[in-house]
Short mmCIF file of C-alpha atoms in Angstrom, two decimals:
data_model
loop_
_atom_site.label_atom_id
_atom_site.label_comp_id
_atom_site.label_asym_id
_atom_site.label_seq_id
_atom_site.Cartn_x
_atom_site.Cartn_y
_atom_site.Cartn_z
CA UNK A 21 30.55 145.48 89.37
CA UNK A 22 33.34 146.41 91.79
CA UNK A 23 36.05 148.99 91.54
CA UNK A 24 38.75 146.43 92.27
CA UNK A 25 38.20 145.18 88.71
CA UNK A 26 39.54 148.47 87.38
CA UNK A 27 43.00 147.26 86.53
CA UNK A 28 44.96 148.69 83.61
CA UNK A 29 48.13 146.79 84.39
CA UNK A 30 48.22 144.44 81.41
CA UNK A 31 49.23 145.66 77.96
CA UNK A 32 46.11 144.03 76.52
CA UNK A 33 43.85 146.04 78.81
CA UNK A 34 45.81 149.22 78.11
CA UNK A 35 45.44 148.64 74.36
CA UNK A 36 41.69 148.08 74.77
CA UNK A 37 41.47 151.27 76.80
CA UNK A 38 43.25 153.30 74.14
CA UNK A 39 41.09 151.88 71.35
CA UNK A 40 37.90 152.53 73.33
CA UNK A 41 39.02 156.09 74.12
CA UNK A 42 39.77 156.69 70.45
CA UNK A 43 36.33 155.42 69.37
CA UNK A 44 34.66 157.66 71.94
CA UNK A 45 36.65 160.65 70.70
CA UNK A 46 35.80 159.79 67.09
CA UNK A 47 32.10 159.81 67.95
CA UNK A 48 32.30 163.20 69.67
CA UNK A 49 34.19 164.67 66.72
CA UNK A 50 31.60 163.16 64.37
CA UNK A 51 28.81 164.94 66.28
CA UNK A 52 30.71 168.22 66.31
CA UNK A 53 31.39 167.92 62.58
CA UNK A 54 27.66 167.38 61.93
CA UNK A 55 26.78 170.46 63.97
CA UNK A 56 29.44 172.73 62.48
CA UNK A 57 28.70 171.61 58.92
CA UNK A 58 25.17 172.93 59.44
CA UNK A 59 26.17 176.44 60.48
CA UNK A 60 25.98 178.06 57.05
CA UNK A 61 23.56 175.85 55.16
CA UNK A 62 21.05 177.59 52.93
CA UNK A 63 17.54 176.54 51.91
CA UNK A 64 16.23 174.25 50.68
CA UNK A 65 17.22 172.32 53.79
CA UNK A 66 17.86 168.58 53.92
CA UNK A 67 18.33 166.49 57.10
CA UNK A 68 21.60 164.64 57.60
CA UNK A 69 20.28 162.65 60.57
CA UNK A 70 16.68 161.56 61.17
CA UNK A 71 15.61 160.21 64.55
CA UNK A 72 12.37 158.26 64.71
CA UNK A 73 10.13 156.79 67.35
CA UNK A 74 8.57 153.58 66.07
CA UNK A 75 6.73 152.90 69.35
CA UNK A 76 5.83 155.52 71.94
CA UNK A 77 6.68 153.47 75.01
CA UNK A 78 9.65 152.88 77.30
CA UNK A 79 10.38 150.17 79.86
CA UNK A 80 11.88 152.57 82.40
CA UNK A 81 11.23 156.03 83.77
CA UNK A 82 14.67 157.64 83.87
CA UNK A 83 14.83 160.55 86.27
CA UNK A 84 16.38 162.73 83.54
CA UNK A 85 13.36 162.25 81.26
CA UNK A 86 9.77 163.55 81.60
CA UNK A 87 8.47 160.29 80.08
CA UNK A 88 5.99 159.43 82.85
CA UNK A 89 4.08 162.71 82.57
CA UNK A 90 4.25 163.05 78.80
CA UNK A 91 4.70 160.13 76.37
CA UNK A 92 3.49 157.51 78.88
CA UNK A 93 0.11 159.25 79.08
CA UNK A 94 -0.44 159.16 75.31
CA UNK A 95 -2.33 156.50 73.39
CA UNK A 96 -0.09 153.58 72.43
CA UNK A 97 1.21 154.12 68.90
CA UNK A 98 3.41 151.93 66.71
CA UNK A 99 4.68 153.28 63.41
CA UNK A 100 2.96 151.31 60.65
CA UNK A 101 4.96 149.42 58.06
CA UNK A 102 3.45 151.53 55.28
CA UNK A 103 4.38 154.82 56.95
CA UNK A 104 7.90 153.60 57.68
CA UNK A 105 8.41 152.49 54.08
CA UNK A 106 7.07 155.83 52.83
CA UNK A 107 9.62 157.59 55.02
CA UNK A 108 12.51 155.46 53.73
CA UNK A 109 11.58 156.12 50.11
CA UNK A 110 11.51 159.85 50.84
CA UNK A 111 14.89 159.66 52.57
CA UNK A 112 16.31 158.16 49.37
CA UNK A 113 15.66 161.53 47.74
CA UNK A 114 17.39 163.55 50.46
CA UNK A 115 20.87 164.40 49.18
CA UNK A 116 22.41 165.03 52.61
CA UNK A 117 20.82 162.16 54.50
CA UNK A 118 23.31 159.80 56.17
CA UNK A 119 21.95 158.38 59.43
CA UNK A 120 18.66 156.95 60.74
CA UNK A 121 18.40 156.81 64.53
CA UNK A 122 15.87 154.62 66.35
CA UNK A 123 15.17 156.25 69.72
CA UNK A 124 13.21 159.50 70.07
CA UNK A 125 11.65 159.45 73.54
CA UNK A 126 11.18 155.69 73.61
CA UNK A 127 12.81 152.29 74.01
CA UNK A 128 12.98 151.12 70.38
CA UNK A 129 13.54 147.45 71.24
CA UNK A 130 9.93 147.32 72.47
CA UNK A 131 8.92 147.48 68.81
CA UNK A 132 8.52 143.81 67.87
CA UNK A 133 9.18 144.65 64.22
CA UNK A 134 12.37 146.62 64.83
CA UNK A 135 14.73 144.07 63.26
CA UNK A 136 12.50 143.85 60.19
CA UNK A 137 12.55 147.65 59.97
CA UNK A 138 16.36 147.66 60.14
CA UNK A 139 16.56 145.01 57.45
CA UNK A 140 14.23 146.98 55.17
CA UNK A 141 16.31 150.13 55.70
CA UNK A 142 19.44 148.33 54.47
CA UNK A 143 17.55 147.05 51.43
CA UNK A 144 16.30 150.50 50.43
CA UNK A 145 19.30 152.57 51.60
CA UNK A 146 22.22 150.11 51.64
CA UNK A 147 24.93 152.77 51.87
CA UNK A 148 23.41 154.69 54.77
CA UNK A 149 23.77 154.03 58.49
CA UNK A 150 21.50 152.94 61.36
CA UNK A 151 21.97 153.81 65.03
CA UNK A 152 19.87 152.55 67.93
CA UNK A 153 19.61 154.36 71.27
CA UNK A 154 18.59 151.84 73.91
CA UNK A 155 18.91 150.87 77.57
CA UNK A 156 19.89 147.36 76.38
CA UNK A 157 17.55 145.60 78.79
CA UNK A 158 16.07 143.69 75.83
CA UNK A 159 19.38 143.36 73.97
CA UNK A 160 19.75 139.68 74.86
CA UNK A 161 22.44 137.48 73.26
CA UNK A 162 19.95 135.97 70.79
CA UNK A 163 18.53 139.40 69.92
CA UNK A 164 22.05 140.80 69.50
CA UNK A 165 22.96 138.05 67.05
CA UNK A 166 20.12 139.20 64.81
CA UNK A 167 20.09 142.99 65.17
CA UNK A 168 23.86 143.49 64.87
CA UNK A 169 23.64 142.22 61.29
CA UNK A 170 21.95 145.46 60.24
CA UNK A 171 22.85 148.15 62.78
CA UNK A 172 26.00 150.25 62.47
CA UNK A 173 26.12 151.67 65.98
CA UNK A 174 24.37 151.54 69.34
CA UNK A 175 24.20 154.11 72.09
CA UNK A 176 23.44 152.26 75.33
CA UNK A 177 22.23 154.38 78.24
CA UNK A 178 23.47 153.13 81.61
CA UNK A 179 23.86 156.31 83.71
CA UNK A 180 25.49 154.53 86.65
CA UNK A 181 28.42 152.44 87.77
CA UNK A 182 27.03 150.82 90.92
CA UNK A 183 23.89 148.71 91.02
CA UNK A 184 22.16 150.88 93.63
CA UNK A 185 22.66 154.01 91.54
CA UNK A 186 21.50 152.22 88.40
CA UNK A 187 18.26 151.19 90.09
CA UNK A 188 17.70 154.79 91.20
CA UNK A 189 18.47 156.49 87.90
CA UNK A 190 16.81 153.87 85.69
CA UNK A 191 13.95 152.35 87.72
CA UNK A 192 12.16 149.12 86.72
CA UNK A 193 15.24 147.75 84.94
CA UNK A 194 17.26 144.70 86.04
CA UNK A 195 20.94 145.46 86.61
CA UNK A 196 21.95 141.79 86.38
CA UNK A 197 20.26 141.39 82.98
CA UNK A 198 22.04 144.51 81.75
CA UNK A 199 25.42 143.10 82.83
CA UNK A 200 24.71 139.74 81.15
CA UNK A 201 23.83 141.51 77.90
CA UNK A 202 26.87 143.80 78.03
CA UNK A 203 29.24 140.95 78.83
CA UNK A 204 28.01 139.06 75.77
CA UNK A 205 28.60 142.13 73.59
CA UNK A 206 31.95 142.86 75.22
CA UNK A 207 33.25 139.40 74.34
CA UNK A 208 32.42 139.79 70.63
CA UNK A 209 34.84 142.20 68.95
CA UNK A 210 32.50 142.95 66.04
CA UNK A 211 29.69 143.84 68.43
CA UNK A 212 31.87 145.67 70.95
CA UNK A 213 33.23 148.10 68.39
CA UNK A 214 29.73 149.25 67.46
CA UNK A 215 28.87 150.25 71.02
CA UNK A 216 28.94 153.60 72.80
CA UNK A 217 28.03 153.41 76.51
CA UNK A 218 26.26 156.59 77.62
CA UNK A 219 26.45 158.19 81.03
CA UNK A 220 24.23 161.22 81.57
CA UNK A 221 25.73 163.00 84.56
CA UNK A 222 23.13 164.24 87.03
CA UNK A 223 22.75 164.98 90.74
CA UNK A 224 22.23 161.32 91.66
CA UNK A 225 25.23 159.81 89.84
CA UNK A 226 27.87 162.48 89.25
CA UNK A 227 30.33 160.88 91.71
CA UNK A 228 30.47 157.76 89.52
CA UNK A 229 31.32 159.53 86.25
CA UNK A 230 35.07 158.92 86.34
CA UNK A 231 34.97 155.31 87.50
CA UNK A 232 32.30 154.52 84.89
CA UNK A 233 34.50 155.85 82.11
CA UNK A 234 37.65 154.18 83.45
CA UNK A 235 36.12 150.75 83.96
CA UNK A 236 34.32 150.42 80.64
CA UNK A 237 37.24 151.73 78.64
CA UNK A 238 39.39 149.09 80.31
CA UNK A 239 36.89 146.56 78.94
CA UNK A 240 37.32 147.89 75.41
CA UNK A 241 33.98 149.73 75.39
CA UNK A 242 33.77 153.34 74.18
CA UNK A 243 31.99 155.79 76.46
CA UNK A 244 30.10 159.04 76.00
CA UNK A 245 29.67 161.15 79.14
CA UNK A 246 27.65 164.35 79.13
CA UNK A 247 25.62 166.42 81.57
CA UNK A 248 21.84 166.21 81.93
CA UNK A 249 19.66 169.09 80.83
CA UNK A 250 16.24 170.01 82.16
CA UNK A 251 14.30 168.97 79.01
CA UNK A 252 12.96 172.50 78.57
CA UNK A 253 12.36 172.87 82.30
CA UNK A 254 10.32 169.67 82.76
CA UNK A 255 12.76 167.72 84.99
CA UNK A 256 14.93 168.78 87.90
CA UNK A 257 17.92 166.48 88.19
CA UNK A 258 20.57 168.37 86.28
CA UNK A 259 23.82 169.45 87.90
CA UNK A 260 24.12 172.98 89.29
CA UNK A 261 25.35 175.45 86.71
CA UNK A 262 29.07 176.18 87.05
CA UNK A 263 28.76 179.96 87.03
CA UNK A 264 32.52 180.59 87.04
CA UNK A 265 33.00 178.21 84.10
CA UNK A 266 30.10 179.81 82.22
CA UNK A 267 31.57 183.27 82.76
CA UNK A 268 34.92 182.13 81.39
CA UNK A 269 33.21 180.60 78.35
CA UNK A 270 31.39 183.86 77.69
CA UNK A 271 34.57 185.89 78.14
CA UNK A 272 36.44 183.70 75.70
CA UNK A 273 33.36 183.51 73.46
CA UNK A 274 33.99 179.77 73.09
CA UNK A 275 30.30 179.01 72.66
CA UNK A 276 29.95 181.48 69.78
CA UNK A 277 33.32 180.57 68.32
CA UNK A 278 32.51 176.87 68.04
CA UNK A 279 28.78 177.16 67.38
CA UNK A 280 27.29 180.57 66.70
CA UNK A 281 23.79 179.19 67.14
CA UNK A 282 21.97 175.92 67.79
CA UNK A 283 22.20 173.79 64.65
CA UNK A 284 19.72 171.06 65.58
CA UNK A 285 16.91 172.31 63.29
CA UNK A 286 19.35 172.64 60.39
CA UNK A 287 20.59 169.04 60.12
CA UNK A 288 18.22 166.79 62.09
CA UNK A 289 14.59 165.71 61.93
CA UNK A 290 12.51 164.10 64.68
CA UNK A 291 9.46 161.99 63.89
CA UNK A 292 7.11 160.26 66.29
CA UNK A 293 5.34 156.92 65.89
CA UNK A 294 2.10 158.56 64.72
CA UNK A 295 3.97 160.57 62.07
CA UNK A 296 4.15 163.85 63.98
CA UNK A 297 7.21 165.94 63.13
CA UNK A 298 8.61 167.95 66.07
CA UNK A 299 11.17 170.75 66.24
CA UNK A 300 13.55 169.18 68.74
CA UNK A 301 14.27 165.99 70.72
CA UNK A 302 14.04 168.04 73.93
CA UNK A 303 10.33 168.79 73.46
CA UNK A 304 8.31 165.92 74.95
CA UNK A 305 4.95 167.70 74.73
CA UNK A 306 2.32 167.55 71.98
CA UNK A 307 2.11 171.33 71.75
CA UNK A 308 4.63 172.07 69.01
CA UNK A 309 3.95 169.88 66.00
CA UNK A 310 5.45 171.11 62.72
CA UNK A 311 3.51 168.68 60.55
CA UNK A 312 2.76 165.00 60.01
CA UNK A 313 4.42 162.75 57.45
CA UNK A 314 1.15 160.87 56.94
CA UNK A 315 -0.21 164.01 55.31
CA UNK A 316 2.84 165.49 53.66
CA UNK A 317 6.32 164.66 52.38
CA UNK A 318 9.26 164.97 54.74
CA UNK A 319 11.01 167.53 52.52
CA UNK A 320 7.92 169.76 52.43
CA UNK A 321 7.61 169.77 56.22
CA UNK A 322 11.34 170.30 56.64
CA UNK A 323 11.18 173.35 54.35
CA UNK A 324 7.76 174.60 55.41
CA UNK A 325 7.18 178.24 56.34
CA UNK A 326 6.49 177.13 59.89
CA UNK A 327 9.86 175.41 60.29
CA UNK A 328 11.76 178.10 58.39
CA UNK A 329 10.31 180.82 60.62
CA UNK A 330 11.49 178.79 63.62
CA UNK A 331 15.01 178.68 62.12
CA UNK A 332 14.97 182.44 61.44
CA UNK A 333 14.25 183.14 65.11
CA UNK A 334 17.19 180.95 66.13
CA UNK A 335 19.52 182.68 63.65
CA UNK A 336 18.38 186.07 64.97
CA UNK A 337 18.86 184.89 68.58
CA UNK A 338 15.24 185.83 69.15
CA UNK A 339 13.95 182.76 71.00
CA UNK A 340 11.62 184.32 73.57
CA UNK A 341 8.52 183.14 71.72
CA UNK A 342 9.67 179.61 70.85
CA UNK A 343 10.51 176.47 72.85
CA UNK A 344 14.24 177.34 72.83
CA UNK A 345 13.73 179.99 75.50
CA UNK A 346 13.73 177.20 78.12
CA UNK A 347 16.66 175.25 76.66
CA UNK A 348 19.68 175.04 78.96
CA UNK A 349 21.74 173.12 76.41
CA UNK A 350 22.50 176.53 74.94
CA UNK A 351 21.63 178.91 77.80
CA UNK A 352 23.93 177.13 80.27
CA UNK A 353 26.38 175.85 77.65
CA UNK A 354 25.70 172.23 78.67
CA UNK A 355 26.53 171.12 75.12
CA UNK A 356 30.15 172.20 75.78
CA UNK A 357 30.58 169.83 78.76
#
């Protein structure tokens, strides 16, 4: 991939760029709407988005993730068909549920039954949506032709523009295979419009942020660029905090004006392959399990005293005794980037 390909001279390319920019903006506004709609919800709580891990493995070791020292050390787990079906039937009862996300600290395409799981979801919840978060290494043309039948959107993590940077930020993956897979998707309008290409800005790639966005938009692909966080202090590749910017945000009270508190526990649920229910996607440890959907219903865990007490501490801005004390998404206003 070379920068000389970044030409916006033709009207066709300009139109693709505008459409891709619009889709990227739509997605950001969708996320903000989800978060803001959860500000004043009252119990009983019901998740709008549920992110699941159907296999606790990944095919890379991104330098913005603590995978190697956490999930990779755990016993291999694949979510059973029975547990997955139980979850879907419980989601049918959740009035606010809209979106199932396959991702959660893993590479979901490693699950050999993923397409069957997507198909079953559409049979049980035909009016709800599926999103897959993937590095697309396994999203081959033949796989795409099957999985795109059932999936409404994909977030594809690339985190680089140049090959050398890609190999540094996402080790063990093949850049040429990624490009082959993306080119196949790019040339199919129906596939292309379901894609969001993610770029997590970090120390090792920040200089490529603009050219990444410019190039892929010119190819008609929507992009989502955001800054890395430290995953509750477990990785050290995030960008230095912009102290002047943070001071201005605090002066203007933008963070409190837009979101008075973190809304993640009020509209999302995170479930691991073994059924463990965790508070937040940023917690990669096994130390903070809320419950397990093998033993209890999703709604009961989501409205348990344990989870509700966690929410109360967030609402009271009293996070010194919970995992949020180490979260720089809120502390450093990274979510506003």
